[in-house]
Short mmCIF file of C-alpha atoms in Angstrom, two decimals:
data_model
loop_
_atom_site.label_atom_id
_atom_site.label_comp_id
_atom_site.label_asym_id
_atom_site.label_seq_id
_atom_site.Cartn_x
_atom_site.Cartn_y
_atom_site.Cartn_z
CA MET A 303 -125.38 8.48 -23.36
CA ILE A 304 -127.07 6.72 -20.44
CA ARG A 305 -125.64 7.73 -17.06
CA MET A 306 -125.88 5.29 -14.19
CA TYR A 307 -125.07 5.77 -10.52
CA GLY A 308 -124.23 2.34 -9.15
CA PHE A 309 -121.82 0.41 -6.97
CA TRP A 310 -119.51 -2.42 -7.91
CA ARG A 311 -120.95 -4.89 -5.37
CA SER A 312 -124.62 -3.95 -5.80
CA ALA A 313 -126.70 -6.82 -7.19
CA ALA A 314 -129.25 -4.36 -8.58
CA SER A 315 -126.52 -2.42 -10.41
CA PHE A 316 -125.15 -5.73 -11.76
CA ARG A 317 -128.59 -6.64 -13.19
CA VAL A 318 -129.01 -3.29 -14.93
CA ARG A 319 -125.46 -3.43 -16.33
CA ILE A 320 -126.22 -6.81 -17.90
CA ALA A 321 -129.48 -5.52 -19.41
CA LEU A 322 -127.73 -2.49 -20.90
CA ASN A 323 -124.99 -4.72 -22.32
CA LEU A 324 -127.49 -7.20 -23.78
CA LYS A 325 -129.41 -4.34 -25.40
CA GLY A 326 -126.17 -2.88 -26.77
CA LEU A 327 -126.76 0.44 -24.99
CA PRO A 328 -123.58 2.35 -24.08
CA TYR A 329 -123.53 3.85 -20.59
CA GLU A 330 -121.24 5.58 -18.15
CA GLU A 331 -121.34 4.45 -14.53
CA THR A 332 -120.45 6.61 -11.55
CA MET A 333 -119.75 4.58 -8.44
CA VAL A 334 -121.55 5.55 -5.23
CA ASP A 335 -119.48 4.11 -2.38
CA ILE A 336 -122.10 2.29 -0.33
CA ASP A 337 -119.46 1.11 2.17
CA ALA A 338 -118.57 4.75 2.85
CA GLY A 339 -122.26 5.77 3.11
CA GLU A 340 -122.17 8.02 0.04
CA GLN A 341 -125.77 7.03 -0.75
CA TYR A 342 -126.87 9.09 2.26
CA ALA A 343 -125.06 12.27 1.16
CA SER A 344 -127.51 15.06 0.43
CA GLY A 345 -126.71 15.20 -3.28
CA TYR A 346 -127.39 11.53 -3.86
CA HIS A 347 -130.37 11.40 -1.52
CA ALA A 348 -132.00 14.24 -3.46
CA MET A 349 -131.56 12.19 -6.65
CA ASN A 350 -132.77 8.96 -5.05
CA PRO A 351 -134.90 9.41 -1.89
CA GLN A 352 -134.46 5.72 -1.09
CA SER A 353 -130.67 6.24 -0.98
CA ALA A 354 -130.43 3.10 -3.10
CA VAL A 355 -128.47 2.23 -6.21
CA PRO A 356 -128.77 2.24 -9.11
CA SER A 357 -130.21 5.50 -10.39
CA VAL A 358 -130.23 5.62 -14.18
CA PHE A 359 -130.53 8.78 -16.28
CA VAL A 360 -131.70 7.94 -19.79
CA ASP A 361 -132.64 11.50 -20.78
CA ASP A 362 -133.27 14.87 -19.16
CA GLY A 363 -136.02 13.44 -16.96
CA PRO A 364 -135.69 12.21 -13.38
CA PRO A 365 -133.62 9.08 -12.85
CA LEU A 366 -135.12 5.63 -13.22
CA THR A 367 -134.89 3.53 -10.06
CA GLN A 368 -135.43 -0.10 -8.95
CA SER A 369 -133.60 -2.57 -11.17
CA LEU A 370 -136.63 -4.57 -12.33
CA ALA A 371 -138.53 -1.39 -13.24
CA ILE A 372 -135.47 -0.16 -15.15
CA VAL A 373 -135.21 -3.44 -17.05
CA GLU A 374 -138.90 -3.24 -18.00
CA TYR A 375 -138.36 0.34 -19.20
CA LEU A 376 -135.38 -0.69 -21.32
CA GLU A 377 -137.44 -3.57 -22.73
CA GLU A 378 -140.26 -1.21 -23.73
CA THR A 379 -138.02 1.46 -25.24
CA HIS A 380 -135.38 -0.86 -26.78
CA PRO A 381 -137.22 -4.11 -27.53
CA GLU A 382 -134.31 -5.87 -29.25
CA PRO A 383 -133.00 -8.29 -28.24
CA PRO A 384 -135.98 -9.12 -26.03
CA LEU A 385 -135.43 -9.84 -22.33
CA LEU A 386 -139.00 -11.10 -21.92
CA PRO A 387 -140.74 -13.86 -23.92
CA ALA A 388 -143.33 -12.94 -26.55
CA ASP A 389 -146.29 -14.67 -24.82
CA ALA A 390 -148.05 -13.43 -21.69
CA ARG A 391 -147.71 -16.80 -19.95
CA GLY A 392 -143.98 -16.86 -20.62
CA ARG A 393 -143.60 -13.30 -19.40
CA ALA A 394 -145.48 -14.22 -16.22
CA ARG A 395 -143.11 -17.13 -15.63
CA VAL A 396 -140.00 -14.99 -16.22
CA ARG A 397 -141.25 -12.16 -14.01
CA SER A 398 -142.17 -14.62 -11.26
CA LEU A 399 -138.69 -16.18 -11.34
CA ALA A 400 -137.08 -12.73 -11.34
CA LEU A 401 -139.12 -11.76 -8.27
CA LEU A 402 -138.24 -15.00 -6.48
CA PHE A 403 -134.58 -13.98 -6.58
CA ALA A 404 -134.74 -10.18 -6.54
CA ALA A 405 -137.73 -9.56 -4.27
CA ASP A 406 -138.12 -12.58 -1.99
CA HIS A 407 -134.47 -13.10 -1.19
CA HIS A 408 -132.06 -10.35 -2.16
CA PRO A 409 -133.63 -7.64 0.06
CA LEU A 410 -132.90 -9.79 3.13
CA ILE A 411 -129.14 -9.39 2.87
CA VAL A 412 -128.61 -5.75 1.90
CA PRO A 413 -126.48 -3.37 4.03
CA ARG A 414 -129.35 -1.74 5.92
CA VAL A 415 -130.59 -5.16 7.09
CA ARG A 416 -127.09 -6.29 8.08
CA ARG A 417 -126.74 -3.05 10.01
CA TYR A 418 -130.00 -3.64 11.89
CA LEU A 419 -128.85 -7.14 12.81
CA SER A 420 -125.60 -5.76 14.27
CA GLU A 421 -126.73 -2.55 15.84
CA GLU A 422 -130.23 -3.35 17.07
CA LEU A 423 -130.16 -7.10 17.60
CA HIS A 424 -126.45 -7.32 18.53
CA VAL A 425 -125.92 -10.25 16.19
CA ASP A 426 -122.19 -10.98 15.91
CA ASP A 427 -120.21 -11.40 12.70
CA ALA A 428 -120.70 -15.16 12.60
CA GLY A 429 -124.44 -14.82 13.12
CA ARG A 430 -124.68 -12.19 10.43
CA THR A 431 -122.75 -14.31 7.98
CA ALA A 432 -125.00 -17.28 8.78
CA TRP A 433 -128.05 -15.09 8.10
CA ILE A 434 -126.68 -13.98 4.73
CA ARG A 435 -125.72 -17.51 3.74
CA HIS A 436 -129.11 -18.89 4.83
CA TRP A 437 -131.13 -16.53 2.62
CA PHE A 438 -128.83 -16.82 -0.38
CA ARG A 439 -129.06 -20.58 -0.12
CA GLU A 440 -132.83 -20.67 0.39
CA GLY A 441 -133.42 -18.50 -2.67
CA LEU A 442 -131.25 -20.69 -4.85
CA VAL A 443 -132.84 -23.90 -3.52
CA GLN A 444 -136.29 -22.49 -4.29
CA GLY A 445 -135.09 -21.40 -7.72
CA GLU A 446 -133.78 -24.92 -8.38
CA ALA A 447 -137.16 -26.39 -7.37
CA ARG A 448 -138.88 -24.22 -9.94
CA LEU A 449 -136.36 -24.53 -12.76
CA ALA A 450 -135.41 -28.21 -12.63
CA GLY A 451 -137.77 -30.46 -14.50
CA ASP A 452 -139.78 -27.62 -15.99
CA ALA A 453 -139.89 -28.00 -19.76
CA ALA A 454 -139.85 -24.21 -20.15
CA THR A 455 -136.33 -24.10 -18.69
CA GLY A 456 -133.65 -24.23 -21.36
CA ARG A 457 -130.03 -23.09 -21.53
CA PHE A 458 -131.32 -20.13 -19.55
CA CYS A 459 -134.21 -19.75 -17.07
CA HIS A 460 -136.73 -19.56 -19.91
CA GLY A 461 -135.68 -21.10 -23.20
CA ASP A 462 -132.31 -20.61 -24.80
CA THR A 463 -131.83 -16.85 -24.64
CA PRO A 464 -131.31 -14.64 -21.58
CA THR A 465 -134.31 -13.01 -19.93
CA SER A 466 -134.71 -10.74 -16.93
CA ALA A 467 -134.92 -13.88 -14.76
CA ASP A 468 -131.31 -14.70 -15.64
CA LEU A 469 -130.13 -11.24 -14.57
CA CYS A 470 -131.65 -11.94 -11.17
CA LEU A 471 -130.40 -15.54 -10.99
CA ILE A 472 -126.79 -14.63 -11.73
CA SER A 473 -126.75 -11.72 -9.31
CA GLN A 474 -127.85 -14.09 -6.53
CA VAL A 475 -125.43 -16.84 -7.58
CA MET A 476 -122.45 -14.48 -7.59
CA GLY A 477 -123.48 -13.00 -4.26
CA ALA A 478 -123.85 -16.49 -2.81
CA ARG A 479 -120.43 -17.54 -4.06
CA GLY A 480 -118.93 -14.49 -2.39
CA PHE A 481 -120.17 -16.00 0.89
CA GLN A 482 -119.00 -19.55 0.07
CA VAL A 483 -122.56 -20.79 -0.40
CA THR A 484 -122.40 -23.91 -2.51
CA THR A 485 -124.52 -24.31 -5.61
CA ALA A 486 -122.82 -27.54 -6.70
CA ASP A 487 -125.83 -29.63 -5.66
CA LEU A 488 -128.22 -27.40 -7.63
CA PRO A 489 -127.75 -28.56 -11.22
CA ALA A 490 -130.20 -26.26 -12.98
CA ILE A 491 -128.96 -23.17 -11.14
CA SER A 492 -125.30 -24.13 -11.74
CA ARG A 493 -125.80 -24.87 -15.42
CA ILE A 494 -127.71 -21.66 -16.11
CA ALA A 495 -125.14 -19.63 -14.16
CA GLU A 496 -122.32 -21.06 -16.29
CA ASN A 497 -124.27 -20.30 -19.47
CA CYS A 498 -124.76 -16.72 -18.26
CA LEU A 499 -121.08 -16.25 -17.43
CA ALA A 500 -120.12 -17.49 -20.90
CA GLU A 501 -121.91 -14.47 -22.38
CA GLU A 502 -119.80 -11.36 -22.75
CA ALA A 503 -122.73 -9.11 -21.74
CA PHE A 504 -122.85 -10.87 -18.37
CA ALA A 505 -119.10 -11.24 -17.88
CA ARG A 506 -118.40 -7.57 -18.55
CA ALA A 507 -121.01 -6.58 -15.94
CA LEU A 508 -119.56 -8.72 -13.13
CA PRO A 509 -119.13 -6.94 -9.80
CA LEU A 510 -115.45 -7.81 -9.50
CA ARG A 511 -114.73 -6.29 -12.91
CA GLN A 512 -116.03 -2.84 -11.89
CA PRO A 513 -113.99 0.13 -10.64
CA GLY A 514 -113.59 0.03 -6.86
CA ALA A 515 -113.82 -3.77 -6.55
CA PRO A 516 -111.05 -5.54 -4.62
CA ALA A 517 -108.13 -6.00 -7.02
CA SER A 518 -107.07 -9.24 -5.36
CA HIS A 519 -109.90 -11.26 -6.84
CA MET B 527 -163.59 -18.91 -13.24
CA ILE B 528 -160.22 -17.90 -11.82
CA ARG B 529 -159.18 -20.00 -8.83
CA MET B 530 -156.83 -18.51 -6.29
CA TYR B 531 -155.06 -20.14 -3.35
CA GLY B 532 -154.39 -17.39 -0.86
CA PHE B 533 -154.52 -16.48 2.82
CA TRP B 534 -156.54 -13.79 4.53
CA ARG B 535 -153.53 -12.01 6.06
CA SER B 536 -151.17 -12.38 3.08
CA ALA B 537 -150.21 -9.01 1.59
CA ALA B 538 -149.51 -10.63 -1.77
CA SER B 539 -152.98 -12.24 -1.82
CA PHE B 540 -154.51 -8.87 -0.87
CA ARG B 541 -152.78 -7.19 -3.85
CA VAL B 542 -154.01 -9.81 -6.32
CA ARG B 543 -157.56 -9.66 -4.92
CA ILE B 544 -157.63 -5.90 -5.51
CA ALA B 545 -156.35 -6.30 -9.08
CA LEU B 546 -158.98 -8.95 -9.84
CA ASN B 547 -161.70 -6.72 -8.37
CA LEU B 548 -160.52 -3.65 -10.30
CA LYS B 549 -160.49 -5.66 -13.53
CA GLY B 550 -163.96 -7.01 -12.77
CA LEU B 551 -162.74 -10.62 -12.91
CA PRO B 552 -164.71 -13.07 -10.75
CA TYR B 553 -162.63 -15.54 -8.75
CA GLU B 554 -162.90 -18.17 -6.07
CA GLU B 555 -160.33 -18.15 -3.28
CA THR B 556 -159.28 -21.17 -1.27
CA MET B 557 -157.51 -20.23 1.94
CA VAL B 558 -154.16 -21.90 2.68
CA ASP B 559 -153.66 -21.61 6.44
CA ILE B 560 -150.15 -20.17 6.68
CA ASP B 561 -150.32 -20.10 10.49
CA ALA B 562 -150.95 -23.86 10.47
CA GLY B 563 -148.17 -24.49 7.93
CA GLU B 564 -150.52 -25.73 5.20
CA GLN B 565 -148.26 -24.14 2.58
CA TYR B 566 -145.68 -26.85 3.32
CA ALA B 567 -148.11 -29.74 2.81
CA SER B 568 -147.11 -31.89 -0.14
CA GLY B 569 -150.15 -31.01 -2.22
CA TYR B 570 -149.60 -27.28 -1.99
CA HIS B 571 -145.83 -27.52 -2.29
CA ALA B 572 -146.24 -29.46 -5.54
CA MET B 573 -148.41 -26.62 -6.85
CA ASN B 574 -146.09 -23.89 -5.58
CA PRO B 575 -142.49 -25.01 -4.93
CA GLN B 576 -141.85 -21.80 -3.00
CA SER B 577 -144.67 -22.77 -0.58
CA ALA B 578 -145.87 -19.19 -0.97
CA VAL B 579 -149.28 -17.66 -1.59
CA PRO B 580 -150.97 -16.77 -3.78
CA SER B 581 -151.12 -19.33 -6.59
CA VAL B 582 -153.61 -18.33 -9.25
CA PHE B 583 -155.14 -20.67 -11.83
CA VAL B 584 -156.48 -18.71 -14.76
CA ASP B 585 -156.84 -21.68 -17.13
CA ASP B 586 -155.69 -25.27 -17.43
CA GLY B 587 -152.02 -24.26 -17.30
CA PRO B 588 -149.77 -24.18 -14.23
CA PRO B 589 -150.61 -21.61 -11.58
CA LEU B 590 -149.36 -18.06 -11.81
CA THR B 591 -147.20 -17.03 -8.85
CA GLN B 592 -145.67 -13.86 -7.36
CA SER B 593 -148.19 -11.06 -6.96
CA LEU B 594 -146.47 -8.48 -9.17
CA ALA B 595 -146.03 -11.00 -11.99
CA ILE B 596 -149.70 -11.96 -11.66
CA VAL B 597 -150.78 -8.32 -11.84
CA GLU B 598 -148.66 -7.80 -15.00
CA TYR B 599 -150.28 -10.90 -16.53
CA LEU B 600 -153.78 -9.64 -15.72
CA GLU B 601 -152.83 -6.27 -17.20
CA GLU B 602 -151.66 -7.88 -20.45
CA THR B 603 -154.64 -10.22 -20.81
CA HIS B 604 -157.35 -7.87 -19.46
CA PRO B 605 -156.09 -4.35 -20.22
CA GLU B 606 -159.19 -2.50 -19.00
CA PRO B 607 -159.22 -0.66 -16.70
CA PRO B 608 -155.44 -0.19 -16.88
CA LEU B 609 -153.33 -0.67 -13.74
CA LEU B 610 -150.28 0.82 -15.44
CA PRO B 611 -149.98 4.23 -17.17
CA ALA B 612 -149.89 4.43 -20.96
CA ASP B 613 -146.38 5.89 -21.21
CA ALA B 614 -143.13 4.01 -20.57
CA ARG B 615 -141.85 6.67 -18.13
CA GLY B 616 -145.06 6.49 -16.14
CA ARG B 617 -144.95 2.70 -16.10
CA ALA B 618 -141.35 2.85 -14.86
CA ARG B 619 -142.39 5.16 -12.03
CA VAL B 620 -145.33 2.95 -11.02
CA ARG B 621 -143.28 -0.24 -11.15
CA SER B 622 -140.51 1.38 -9.13
CA LEU B 623 -142.96 2.48 -6.42
CA ALA B 624 -144.55 -0.97 -6.39
CA LEU B 625 -141.13 -2.56 -5.89
CA LEU B 626 -140.22 -0.11 -3.11
CA PHE B 627 -143.13 -1.48 -1.08
CA ALA B 628 -143.43 -5.07 -2.27
CA ALA B 629 -139.77 -5.99 -2.85
CA ASP B 630 -137.63 -3.76 -0.63
CA HIS B 631 -139.77 -3.91 2.49
CA HIS B 632 -142.52 -6.51 2.57
CA PRO B 633 -140.19 -9.56 2.28
CA LEU B 634 -138.46 -8.51 5.51
CA ILE B 635 -141.48 -9.23 7.71
CA VAL B 636 -142.91 -12.46 6.31
CA PRO B 637 -143.38 -15.58 8.48
CA ARG B 638 -140.17 -17.36 7.43
CA VAL B 639 -138.11 -14.32 8.41
CA ARG B 640 -139.94 -13.94 11.74
CA ARG B 641 -139.29 -17.61 12.35
CA TYR B 642 -135.56 -17.24 11.69
CA LEU B 643 -135.40 -14.33 14.11
CA SER B 644 -137.03 -16.43 16.86
CA GLU B 645 -135.52 -19.82 16.24
CA GLU B 646 -132.01 -19.03 15.03
CA LEU B 647 -131.29 -15.63 16.56
CA HIS B 648 -133.41 -16.12 19.71
CA VAL B 649 -135.01 -12.72 19.30
CA ASP B 650 -137.87 -12.36 21.80
CA ASP B 651 -141.41 -11.23 20.98
CA ALA B 652 -140.68 -7.58 21.70
CA GLY B 653 -137.60 -7.63 19.50
CA ARG B 654 -139.49 -9.31 16.69
CA THR B 655 -142.30 -6.80 16.90
CA ALA B 656 -139.75 -3.96 16.85
CA TRP B 657 -138.20 -5.49 13.71
CA ILE B 658 -141.55 -5.71 11.97
CA ARG B 659 -142.51 -2.16 12.94
CA HIS B 660 -139.12 -0.80 11.87
CA TRP B 661 -139.35 -2.16 8.33
CA PHE B 662 -143.00 -1.26 7.84
CA ARG B 663 -142.23 2.26 8.99
CA GLU B 664 -139.08 2.61 6.87
CA GLY B 665 -140.89 1.53 3.72
CA LEU B 666 -143.70 4.00 4.29
CA VAL B 667 -141.27 6.83 5.11
CA GLN B 668 -139.37 6.11 1.89
CA GLY B 669 -142.66 5.97 0.00
CA GLU B 670 -143.66 9.33 1.43
CA ALA B 671 -140.32 10.83 0.34
CA ARG B 672 -140.98 9.72 -3.21
CA LEU B 673 -144.70 10.55 -3.41
CA ALA B 674 -144.87 13.91 -1.61
CA GLY B 675 -144.10 16.87 -3.78
CA ASP B 676 -143.90 14.83 -6.99
CA ALA B 677 -146.27 16.33 -9.56
CA ALA B 678 -146.98 12.84 -10.92
CA THR B 679 -148.65 11.90 -7.62
CA GLY B 680 -152.40 12.49 -7.66
CA ARG B 681 -155.32 11.05 -5.75
CA PHE B 682 -153.39 7.81 -6.08
CA CYS B 683 -149.67 7.05 -6.38
CA HIS B 684 -149.68 7.99 -10.06
CA GLY B 685 -152.44 10.31 -11.20
CA ASP B 686 -156.06 9.93 -10.22
CA THR B 687 -156.75 6.26 -10.90
CA PRO B 688 -155.38 3.20 -9.11
CA THR B 689 -152.23 1.50 -10.41
CA SER B 690 -150.22 -1.50 -9.27
CA ALA B 691 -148.28 0.88 -6.99
CA ASP B 692 -151.45 1.51 -4.97
CA LEU B 693 -152.00 -2.22 -4.48
CA CYS B 694 -148.56 -2.39 -2.91
CA LEU B 695 -148.97 0.82 -0.91
CA ILE B 696 -152.25 -0.23 0.68
CA SER B 697 -151.02 -3.72 1.54
CA GLN B 698 -148.09 -2.16 3.43
CA VAL B 699 -150.25 0.48 5.11
CA MET B 700 -152.77 -2.09 6.36
CA GLY B 701 -149.96 -4.37 7.56
CA ALA B 702 -148.34 -1.44 9.35
CA ARG B 703 -151.58 -0.46 11.05
CA GLY B 704 -151.94 -4.01 12.31
CA PHE B 705 -148.69 -3.41 14.19
CA GLN B 706 -149.68 0.07 15.43
CA VAL B 707 -147.20 1.78 13.13
CA THR B 708 -148.35 5.36 12.70
CA THR B 709 -148.78 6.89 9.27
CA ALA B 710 -150.41 10.08 10.59
CA ASP B 711 -147.24 12.11 9.95
CA LEU B 712 -147.00 10.84 6.35
CA PRO B 713 -149.60 12.95 4.52
CA ALA B 714 -149.19 11.56 1.00
CA ILE B 715 -149.26 7.95 2.20
CA SER B 716 -152.26 8.61 4.47
CA ARG B 717 -154.22 10.46 1.82
CA ILE B 718 -153.63 7.83 -0.88
CA ALA B 719 -154.49 5.03 1.57
CA GLU B 720 -157.82 6.69 2.38
CA ASN B 721 -158.57 7.13 -1.33
CA CYS B 722 -157.82 3.44 -1.87
CA LEU B 723 -160.05 2.32 0.99
CA ALA B 724 -162.92 4.41 -0.41
CA GLU B 725 -162.90 2.19 -3.51
CA GLU B 726 -165.09 -0.88 -3.29
CA ALA B 727 -162.49 -2.99 -5.18
CA PHE B 728 -159.96 -2.30 -2.41
CA ALA B 729 -162.39 -2.52 0.52
CA ARG B 730 -163.77 -5.87 -0.58
CA ALA B 731 -160.23 -7.28 -0.78
CA LEU B 732 -159.22 -6.26 2.76
CA PRO B 733 -157.55 -8.99 4.81
CA LEU B 734 -159.98 -8.68 7.71
CA ARG B 735 -162.93 -9.19 5.37
CA GLN B 736 -161.70 -12.60 4.20
CA PRO B 737 -162.74 -16.02 5.54
CA GLY B 738 -160.52 -17.09 8.44
CA ALA B 739 -159.72 -13.57 9.62
CA PRO B 740 -160.29 -12.79 13.30
CA ALA B 741 -163.98 -11.97 13.69
CA SER B 742 -163.33 -9.56 16.53
CA HIS B 743 -161.91 -6.86 14.26
#
């Protein structure tokens, strides 16, 4: 059984959960309470020197870390169903889209950055929220520019089956919606997001459906 | 002939240059002057809707984008010498280290983020420099925590030959040095950086050796 240390709100944990579900791999998730700083506790830090989630144990070896590296590992060890296209060009497109969302934009809004804004730059709550909304929005606008009108885009980011790019797209869309960032004027992003959410593997992985998430949603 | 649109100072362009050199692939680079905003000109934006560098034309198809996706493409189409280990576990470790540097930390200090700090948050020059130094330093400290004492670390991040993780490590180290961020107390990072710089494929790709770089350095 795969053991994952994650957090309900973590976009990276969300991506890995979807990949595991799509691959049909059962897993148990232990929640690391990022809001309470549990990622800095000595036990977790020893497991993951970045104090980041998720950490994924697939065997007796050290944990796998970094969501996109974990997804590539799952793809190599459990190729079916594929989360990358069969051709090198297609894989390059999917990986580039995944990095647009997960590397260029998501790291700008994580807790350690929000903390620096508050504590070092004395940015107030409104300024911090504006920051978060700005980068969510910019990433989705850039994603729309790449996806709309590209013949390689289908029901999902690349063709008609989910790829690693969709894991990254949906994690940004759901994060953006949590901050009331509109995607209504981004038709390709909105359509692909709805197609993702219609899949049980995505729906079951949603942040608000995990233990510890606010029950009111 | 591979055609690349890059910029002398761009960390992502630096990474791709190293990969091309290591693979022995000749290329021509056209510099897009990021300081002058040339990435937003309509011609370049049409080529790269993210207005980011590099964009790499390997054939008549659309350009490849996002440095880590480009490196994976080069690895798949030109496997020798390999920039990823042969085993899935090793590849997961290398990709995770690459993402630590290139995804978790580098995106925090790019021009659009610096601009937001100045224009929206009215952070002064000293505050912006402190921001840049903080995130360079944090990434390298986290890298050190993962590399030091791990038996998989060798002359390079993973064993004794360069991998994609080293491309990302050296681009962060050189960026950090440009902002007087010390790495002297990070022995694994420092040692691997020196081993990288001793390789002609890395040295030839250095930002300050590209057209447009300040001649005084």
